[in-house]
Coordinates of C-alpha atoms in Angstrom, one line a residue:
M225 CA 151.3 98.3 179.0
Q226 CA 147.7 99.1 178.0
E227 CA 145.7 101.4 176.1
W228 CA 141.9 102.6 176.8
V229 CA 139.0 103.9 174.8
K230 CA 136.0 105.9 175.5
S231 CA 132.5 105.4 175.2
L232 CA 130.9 109.1 175.4
G233 CA 127.7 109.6 176.5
R234 CA 126.0 110.7 173.1
E235 CA 124.0 108.7 170.0
D236 CA 127.0 108.1 168.1
P237 CA 128.4 104.2 167.3
L238 CA 131.0 103.3 169.0
E239 CA 134.6 104.1 167.3
E240 CA 136.1 101.5 165.4
E241 CA 139.1 101.6 168.1
T242 CA 136.6 99.0 170.4
A243 CA 138.0 95.8 168.7
T244 CA 141.2 93.1 170.3
H245 CA 143.1 90.3 168.0
S246 CA 140.1 88.4 167.3
S247 CA 136.7 90.6 166.7
I248 CA 134.7 91.4 169.9
L249 CA 130.8 92.7 170.2
A250 CA 131.3 96.0 171.9
W251 CA 127.7 97.6 173.4
K252 CA 127.1 101.3 173.4
I253 CA 124.9 102.2 176.4
P254 CA 123.7 105.3 177.1
W255 CA 123.0 106.6 180.0
T256 CA 119.2 106.6 181.3
E257 CA 117.6 108.7 184.2
E258 CA 118.7 105.6 186.5
P259 CA 122.5 105.7 186.6
G260 CA 122.3 101.8 188.3
R261 CA 119.4 100.8 184.9
L262 CA 121.4 101.1 181.8
Q263 CA 119.6 99.7 179.2
S264 CA 121.3 97.8 176.3
V265 CA 120.2 99.4 172.2
G266 CA 121.8 97.8 169.9
S267 CA 125.3 95.5 169.2
Q268 CA 127.9 96.3 166.6
R269 CA 130.7 94.2 165.4
V270 CA 134.0 95.8 164.7
D271 CA 136.3 94.6 163.1
T272 CA 140.4 94.3 164.5
T273 CA 142.5 97.5 163.9
E274 CA 145.7 98.4 164.8
R275 CA 145.3 100.7 167.6
L276 CA 144.5 98.4 170.6
S277 CA 146.3 96.0 172.3
M278 CA 146.1 92.2 173.1
H279 CA 146.4 92.1 176.7
S280 CA 143.5 94.8 178.1
L281 CA 140.9 96.9 177.0
R282 CA 139.1 99.9 179.5
L283 CA 135.2 100.5 177.7
A284 CA 133.7 104.0 179.1
L285 CA 130.6 103.8 180.6
T286 CA 128.9 107.5 180.0
N287 CA 127.5 107.9 183.7
P288 CA 126.6 110.6 185.7
S289 CA 129.4 110.6 188.4
G290 CA 132.6 110.0 186.7
K291 CA 135.6 111.4 184.6
T292 CA 134.9 114.4 182.4
D293 CA 137.0 114.9 179.3
S294 CA 137.8 118.5 177.2
N295 CA 134.6 118.6 175.3
G296 CA 132.6 118.1 178.9
L297 CA 131.2 114.6 178.6
Q298 CA 131.1 112.6 181.4
F299 CA 133.2 109.0 181.6
Q300 CA 133.8 106.3 183.9
E301 CA 136.8 104.0 183.2
Y302 CA 136.9 99.9 184.1
L303 CA 139.7 97.8 183.3
I304 CA 138.2 94.9 180.7
S305 CA 139.0 92.1 183.8
E306 CA 136.9 94.6 186.2
L307 CA 133.4 94.3 183.6
K308 CA 133.1 90.1 184.7
N309 CA 131.4 91.6 187.9
H310 CA 129.7 94.7 186.6
S311 CA 126.5 94.8 187.8
V312 CA 125.8 96.9 183.7
L313 CA 127.6 93.9 182.2
Q314 CA 125.5 91.2 184.4
A315 CA 122.3 92.6 183.1
L316 CA 123.4 92.4 179.6
T317 CA 124.5 88.9 180.0
A318 CA 121.2 87.8 181.4
E319 CA 119.3 89.7 178.6
A320 CA 120.9 88.1 176.4
N321 CA 120.5 84.6 177.4
A322 CA 116.8 84.7 178.0
W323 CA 116.1 85.9 174.1
E324 CA 114.4 84.0 172.1
P325 CA 114.2 84.0 168.5
R326 CA 110.8 84.5 167.5
V327 CA 108.3 81.8 166.1
V328 CA 107.9 82.3 162.3
S329 CA 104.6 81.5 160.6
T330 CA 104.2 78.9 158.0
E331 CA 102.7 82.0 155.6
V332 CA 106.0 84.0 156.1
L333 CA 107.5 80.8 155.2
Q334 CA 105.7 80.1 152.3
A335 CA 106.0 83.8 150.7
Q336 CA 109.5 82.9 151.4
E337 CA 109.8 79.7 149.6
E338 CA 107.7 81.0 146.4
W339 CA 109.8 84.4 146.3
E340 CA 113.1 82.2 146.2
A341 CA 111.3 79.8 143.1
V342 CA 110.8 83.4 141.0
E343 CA 114.2 84.0 142.1
S344 CA 115.6 80.9 140.4
I345 CA 113.5 81.0 137.1
H346 CA 115.9 82.3 134.2
P347 CA 114.1 82.7 130.4
E348 CA 116.7 80.1 129.2
T349 CA 117.0 77.0 130.6
G350 CA 115.6 77.4 134.1
S351 CA 119.1 76.8 136.0
R352 CA 121.0 79.9 134.2
A353 CA 120.2 83.5 132.5
S354 CA 119.9 84.1 129.1
M355 CA 123.3 85.2 127.8
D356 CA 121.4 86.3 124.6
Q357 CA 119.3 89.1 125.1
P358 CA 117.1 87.9 127.5
G359 CA 113.0 89.2 127.5
Q360 CA 113.5 89.8 123.9
L361 CA 110.3 88.8 121.8
I362 CA 111.5 86.9 118.3
S363 CA 109.9 87.3 115.3
F364 CA 108.9 84.6 112.7
S365 CA 111.1 86.1 110.4
E366 CA 114.4 85.8 113.2
A367 CA 113.9 82.8 113.7
L368 CA 113.5 81.1 110.4
Q369 CA 116.7 83.0 109.5
H370 CA 118.4 80.9 112.4
F371 CA 117.7 78.0 110.5
Q372 CA 118.4 79.5 107.1
T373 CA 122.2 79.7 108.4
V374 CA 123.1 77.2 110.2
D375 CA 124.5 73.6 109.0
L376 CA 121.1 71.4 108.8
S377 CA 123.0 69.0 106.9
S378 CA 122.7 66.0 109.1
F379 CA 119.0 67.1 109.4
K380 CA 118.4 67.2 105.8
K381 CA 119.6 63.5 105.1
R382 CA 116.3 62.3 106.9
I383 CA 113.7 64.2 105.1
Q384 CA 112.0 62.2 102.5
P385 CA 110.2 65.5 100.4
T386 CA 107.5 63.5 98.4
I387 CA 105.4 60.1 99.2
R388 CA 106.5 57.5 97.9
R389 CA 103.6 56.0 95.3
T390 CA 103.6 52.2 93.5
G391 CA 101.3 50.5 91.3
L392 CA 97.5 51.9 90.6
A393 CA 98.1 54.8 93.5
A394 CA 100.9 56.0 91.3
L395 CA 99.4 56.2 87.8
R396 CA 95.8 57.8 89.9
H397 CA 98.3 60.2 91.3
Y398 CA 99.6 60.9 87.5
L399 CA 97.0 61.4 85.6
F400 CA 94.8 62.6 88.7
G401 CA 97.0 64.2 91.2
P402 CA 97.8 68.1 92.0
P403 CA 101.1 69.0 89.5
K404 CA 104.3 68.6 90.8
L405 CA 106.2 71.2 93.0
H406 CA 108.4 74.1 90.2
Q407 CA 111.9 73.3 90.6
G408 CA 113.1 76.4 92.0
L409 CA 110.5 75.9 95.0
R410 CA 112.3 72.6 95.8
E411 CA 114.8 73.7 98.1
E412 CA 112.2 76.1 100.4
R413 CA 110.3 72.7 100.8
D414 CA 113.1 70.8 101.9
L415 CA 114.0 73.5 104.7
V416 CA 110.5 73.2 106.1
L417 CA 110.9 69.4 106.3
T418 CA 114.2 69.5 107.4
I419 CA 113.1 71.6 110.4
A420 CA 110.5 69.3 111.0
Q421 CA 113.3 66.8 111.7
C422 CA 115.1 69.3 114.2
G423 CA 114.5 68.9 117.8
L424 CA 113.8 71.6 120.3
D425 CA 117.5 72.7 122.2
S426 CA 117.1 74.2 125.4
Q427 CA 120.9 75.1 125.2
D428 CA 120.1 77.1 121.8
P429 CA 119.1 80.6 122.7
M430 CA 117.3 80.9 119.7
H431 CA 114.9 77.8 120.8
G432 CA 114.7 79.8 124.6
R433 CA 113.6 82.7 122.7
V434 CA 110.8 81.3 120.6
L435 CA 109.2 79.6 123.7
Q436 CA 109.4 82.7 125.7
T437 CA 107.4 84.8 122.5
I438 CA 105.1 81.9 122.6
Y439 CA 104.4 81.7 126.0
K440 CA 104.6 85.8 126.7
K441 CA 101.6 86.0 123.4
L442 CA 99.6 83.4 124.7
T443 CA 99.0 84.3 128.8
G444 CA 100.1 87.8 128.2
S445 CA 102.6 88.2 130.2
K446 CA 105.8 90.6 130.4
F447 CA 108.1 88.1 132.8
D448 CA 110.1 85.2 131.6
C449 CA 109.1 81.7 132.2
A450 CA 111.2 78.7 133.1
L451 CA 111.9 76.2 129.9
H452 CA 110.7 73.4 132.1
G453 CA 107.4 73.5 133.9
D454 CA 103.6 73.1 135.2
H455 CA 103.2 76.3 132.7
W456 CA 103.2 74.1 129.6
E457 CA 101.2 71.7 130.5
D458 CA 98.6 75.0 131.2
L459 CA 99.1 76.1 127.5
G460 CA 98.5 72.4 126.2
F461 CA 101.6 70.7 126.2
Q462 CA 101.4 66.7 128.0
G463 CA 104.3 66.9 130.2
T464 CA 106.7 70.2 132.1
N465 CA 109.3 70.2 128.8
P466 CA 108.0 71.3 125.4
A467 CA 109.9 69.0 123.7
T468 CA 108.5 65.8 124.6
D469 CA 105.4 66.3 122.2
L470 CA 107.2 67.7 119.3
R471 CA 107.0 64.0 117.7
G472 CA 106.5 63.8 113.7
A473 CA 106.7 67.6 114.0
G474 CA 109.7 68.6 115.8
F475 CA 111.0 72.7 115.4
L476 CA 108.7 73.3 113.0
A477 CA 105.5 72.8 115.5
L478 CA 107.3 75.4 117.7
L479 CA 107.6 78.0 114.4
H480 CA 103.9 77.2 113.3
L481 CA 102.7 78.6 116.9
L482 CA 105.4 81.9 116.8
Y483 CA 103.4 82.3 113.2
L484 CA 100.3 82.5 114.9
V485 CA 101.3 84.5 118.0
M486 CA 103.3 87.0 116.0
D487 CA 100.9 88.4 113.8
S488 CA 97.9 90.8 115.4
K489 CA 95.0 89.5 113.5
T490 CA 96.0 85.1 114.2
L491 CA 96.9 86.7 117.3
L492 CA 93.1 86.8 117.9
M493 CA 92.1 84.1 116.6
A494 CA 95.1 81.8 119.1
R495 CA 93.6 83.1 121.7
E496 CA 90.3 82.3 120.8
I497 CA 91.2 79.2 120.5
L498 CA 92.8 79.1 123.5
R499 CA 90.1 79.9 125.7
L500 CA 88.0 76.6 124.0
S501 CA 90.2 74.7 124.8
R502 CA 89.8 75.8 127.8
H503 CA 86.2 75.4 128.0
H504 CA 85.1 73.6 131.0
I505 CA 83.4 70.7 128.3
Q506 CA 85.4 70.7 125.4
Q507 CA 88.3 71.4 127.1
F508 CA 91.7 69.8 125.2
P509 CA 95.3 70.6 124.8
F510 CA 95.8 73.0 122.8
C511 CA 99.5 73.1 122.6
L512 CA 99.5 69.9 121.5
M513 CA 96.5 70.2 118.8
S514 CA 97.8 72.6 117.4
V515 CA 101.4 70.0 117.2
N516 CA 98.8 67.5 115.2
I517 CA 98.4 70.7 112.7
T518 CA 101.3 71.1 111.8
R519 CA 101.9 67.4 111.0
I520 CA 98.6 67.4 108.7
A521 CA 100.3 70.5 107.1
I522 CA 103.4 68.4 106.8
Q523 CA 101.6 65.9 105.1
A524 CA 100.0 68.0 103.1
L525 CA 103.2 69.4 101.8
R526 CA 104.8 66.2 101.1
E527 CA 101.3 64.1 99.6
E528 CA 102.0 67.6 97.2
C529 CA 98.4 68.8 98.0
L530 CA 100.2 72.1 98.6
S531 CA 101.8 72.0 95.4
R532 CA 99.5 74.4 93.0
E533 CA 99.5 76.9 95.3
C534 CA 102.7 77.3 96.1
N535 CA 103.2 77.5 92.1
R536 CA 100.6 79.8 92.2
Q537 CA 102.0 82.2 95.1
Q538 CA 106.0 81.2 94.2
K539 CA 106.5 80.8 97.9
V540 CA 106.0 77.2 100.3
I541 CA 107.0 78.5 103.4
P542 CA 103.5 81.1 103.5
V543 CA 101.3 79.2 102.1
V544 CA 102.2 76.4 104.4
N545 CA 101.7 78.6 107.5
S546 CA 98.4 79.8 106.2
F547 CA 97.9 76.4 105.8
Y548 CA 98.4 75.5 109.3
A549 CA 96.6 78.3 110.3
A550 CA 93.2 77.4 108.1
T551 CA 93.2 74.2 109.6
F552 CA 93.2 75.1 113.1
L553 CA 91.1 77.6 112.6
R554 CA 88.6 74.8 110.7
L555 CA 89.2 71.8 113.9
A556 CA 87.9 75.2 116.5
H557 CA 85.2 75.5 114.0
V558 CA 83.7 72.3 114.1
W559 CA 85.0 71.5 117.7
R560 CA 83.0 74.4 118.9
T561 CA 79.7 74.3 116.8
Q562 CA 79.8 70.2 116.8
H563 CA 80.0 70.3 120.3
K564 CA 83.1 68.3 120.3
T565 CA 84.7 66.5 123.6
I566 CA 88.2 65.3 124.1
S567 CA 87.0 61.7 123.4
D568 CA 86.7 62.6 119.9
S569 CA 90.0 63.9 119.3
G570 CA 91.2 61.5 117.1
F571 CA 88.2 61.2 114.6
V572 CA 88.0 65.1 114.5
L573 CA 91.8 65.4 113.2
K574 CA 91.3 62.9 110.8
D575 CA 88.5 63.7 109.2
L576 CA 90.0 67.2 109.3
E577 CA 93.1 65.8 107.6
M578 CA 91.1 64.7 104.5
S579 CA 89.3 67.9 103.9
A580 CA 92.0 70.1 104.1
K581 CA 94.5 68.3 102.1
K582 CA 91.0 67.6 99.4
S583 CA 90.3 71.9 99.3
P584 CA 93.3 73.2 100.5
R585 CA 92.4 76.5 98.6
R586 CA 88.8 76.8 100.0
L587 CA 90.4 76.4 103.2
L588 CA 92.9 79.3 102.7
K589 CA 89.7 81.0 101.6
T590 CA 87.8 80.7 104.8
L591 CA 90.8 82.0 106.6
E592 CA 91.4 85.0 104.3
T593 CA 87.3 85.7 105.1
Y594 CA 88.2 85.2 109.1
L595 CA 91.1 87.7 108.9
A596 CA 89.1 90.6 107.1
G597 CA 86.3 90.1 109.5
V598 CA 89.0 90.6 112.0
S599 CA 90.6 94.0 110.2
K600 CA 87.1 95.5 110.0
G601 CA 86.3 94.5 114.1
Q602 CA 84.4 91.4 113.0
G603 CA 85.8 88.4 112.9
S604 CA 85.0 86.3 116.2
L605 CA 85.6 82.4 115.8
L606 CA 83.5 81.7 119.5
G607 CA 81.1 83.8 117.8
T608 CA 78.2 85.4 120.4
Q609 CA 78.6 82.2 122.7
K610 CA 82.0 83.4 123.4
C611 CA 82.9 80.2 125.2
S612 CA 80.0 80.5 127.9
G613 CA 80.4 78.7 131.3
P614 CA 83.3 78.9 133.6
Q615 CA 87.1 77.5 132.4
A616 CA 88.1 73.7 133.5
P617 CA 91.2 73.7 135.3
H618 CA 94.2 71.4 133.4
S619 CA 93.6 68.0 134.2
K620 CA 96.5 65.8 133.6
D621 CA 94.0 63.0 133.0
L622 CA 92.6 63.9 129.7
T623 CA 93.2 61.0 127.1
F624 CA 94.3 63.1 123.6
T625 CA 94.4 61.3 120.6
G626 CA 96.7 63.0 117.7
V627 CA 96.3 61.9 113.8
C628 CA 99.8 59.9 114.8
D629 CA 98.1 58.2 117.6
L630 CA 94.7 56.6 115.6
P631 CA 94.5 52.7 114.5
S632 CA 96.1 52.0 111.4
H633 CA 92.6 51.0 109.9
L634 CA 91.9 54.4 110.8
S635 CA 94.5 56.1 109.9
E636 CA 95.8 54.7 106.6
G637 CA 98.2 57.3 104.9
T638 CA 98.4 59.3 107.7
W639 CA 102.0 58.4 109.1
L640 CA 103.8 61.7 109.4
I641 CA 107.4 62.4 109.0

């Protein structure tokens, strides 16, 4: 028993009745002006159907001389065993054997690799998509609320809220030092120091959102980025993983950056400092410098240098945030006006720490004046120079000295938690 299939002389593809027990390729061959030279224009892979027999198949080729069906279309019938000797099938086979794949240019391959790399970037860990509102910015208050609600007891055990003094140092501090922090504010102070003990957890969606927000606000990008990668070096971290640069400041360093970029006025300041950090001569690692400013703020809090201002405002976290921003502003001003370079970083930070802890109120007044000028459209950290000169590309060879890296005889009293 043999079953037959017709291929009509029109533009439609072959119907699904051109398959056997195992899937086969059915070639649709339209008739041309020369009956003996039919041209293959495509192929279609058809799934196995229940309509055809395993034993025989007849392929009908449209031909001007052949049988005519009820619709007036012409066709010619062949047994599948006869096709191997047919000139059309031989021509098709020769054409397939002569085909060679097109050579792909190196530009196309490079573009394909770059596109695949983009597809592999996810907002949380770089290897998996965010499960917690991907791409959404996070405010400082929302991030702070997270730490206020989670259990931080294991980190709180590590903190030392104040500096321990003995002998004459203790007596001098008691007689001439700043006042003690009010009892009702000590829990808030301890929270700040506890956050500074927490590291960056790439598996925590909130931590990922903080990093994403910092990156997007500083760069102006609307797209998520990987939590590990060279783009963090471009922002001034020492490596591809920001977690490795938080020594002595913990997650508080990232909260301070978040505070800086989520307010429109301080965001302008942050971007100006970032631009200064990319100066072709005065370049410095922006985020690493920010971590060192956070360390200074922590030390000032532990030495009770901020207690008077905290008692006056009846708040701790806003005072610490403002002190951080004011200290960063002061550093940028000194760096620009005194033409400092990366080789001066350790000494600049040391002097900055001493002056900031000595006169925190004056420092905060400077920040207030700057932000008031920004509100009026007059504030400019970089002045008229606007950081002239080309921007320097990020260099991994910069030797940066932080407040924790100074020799002991130069950094007495500066070691942080």
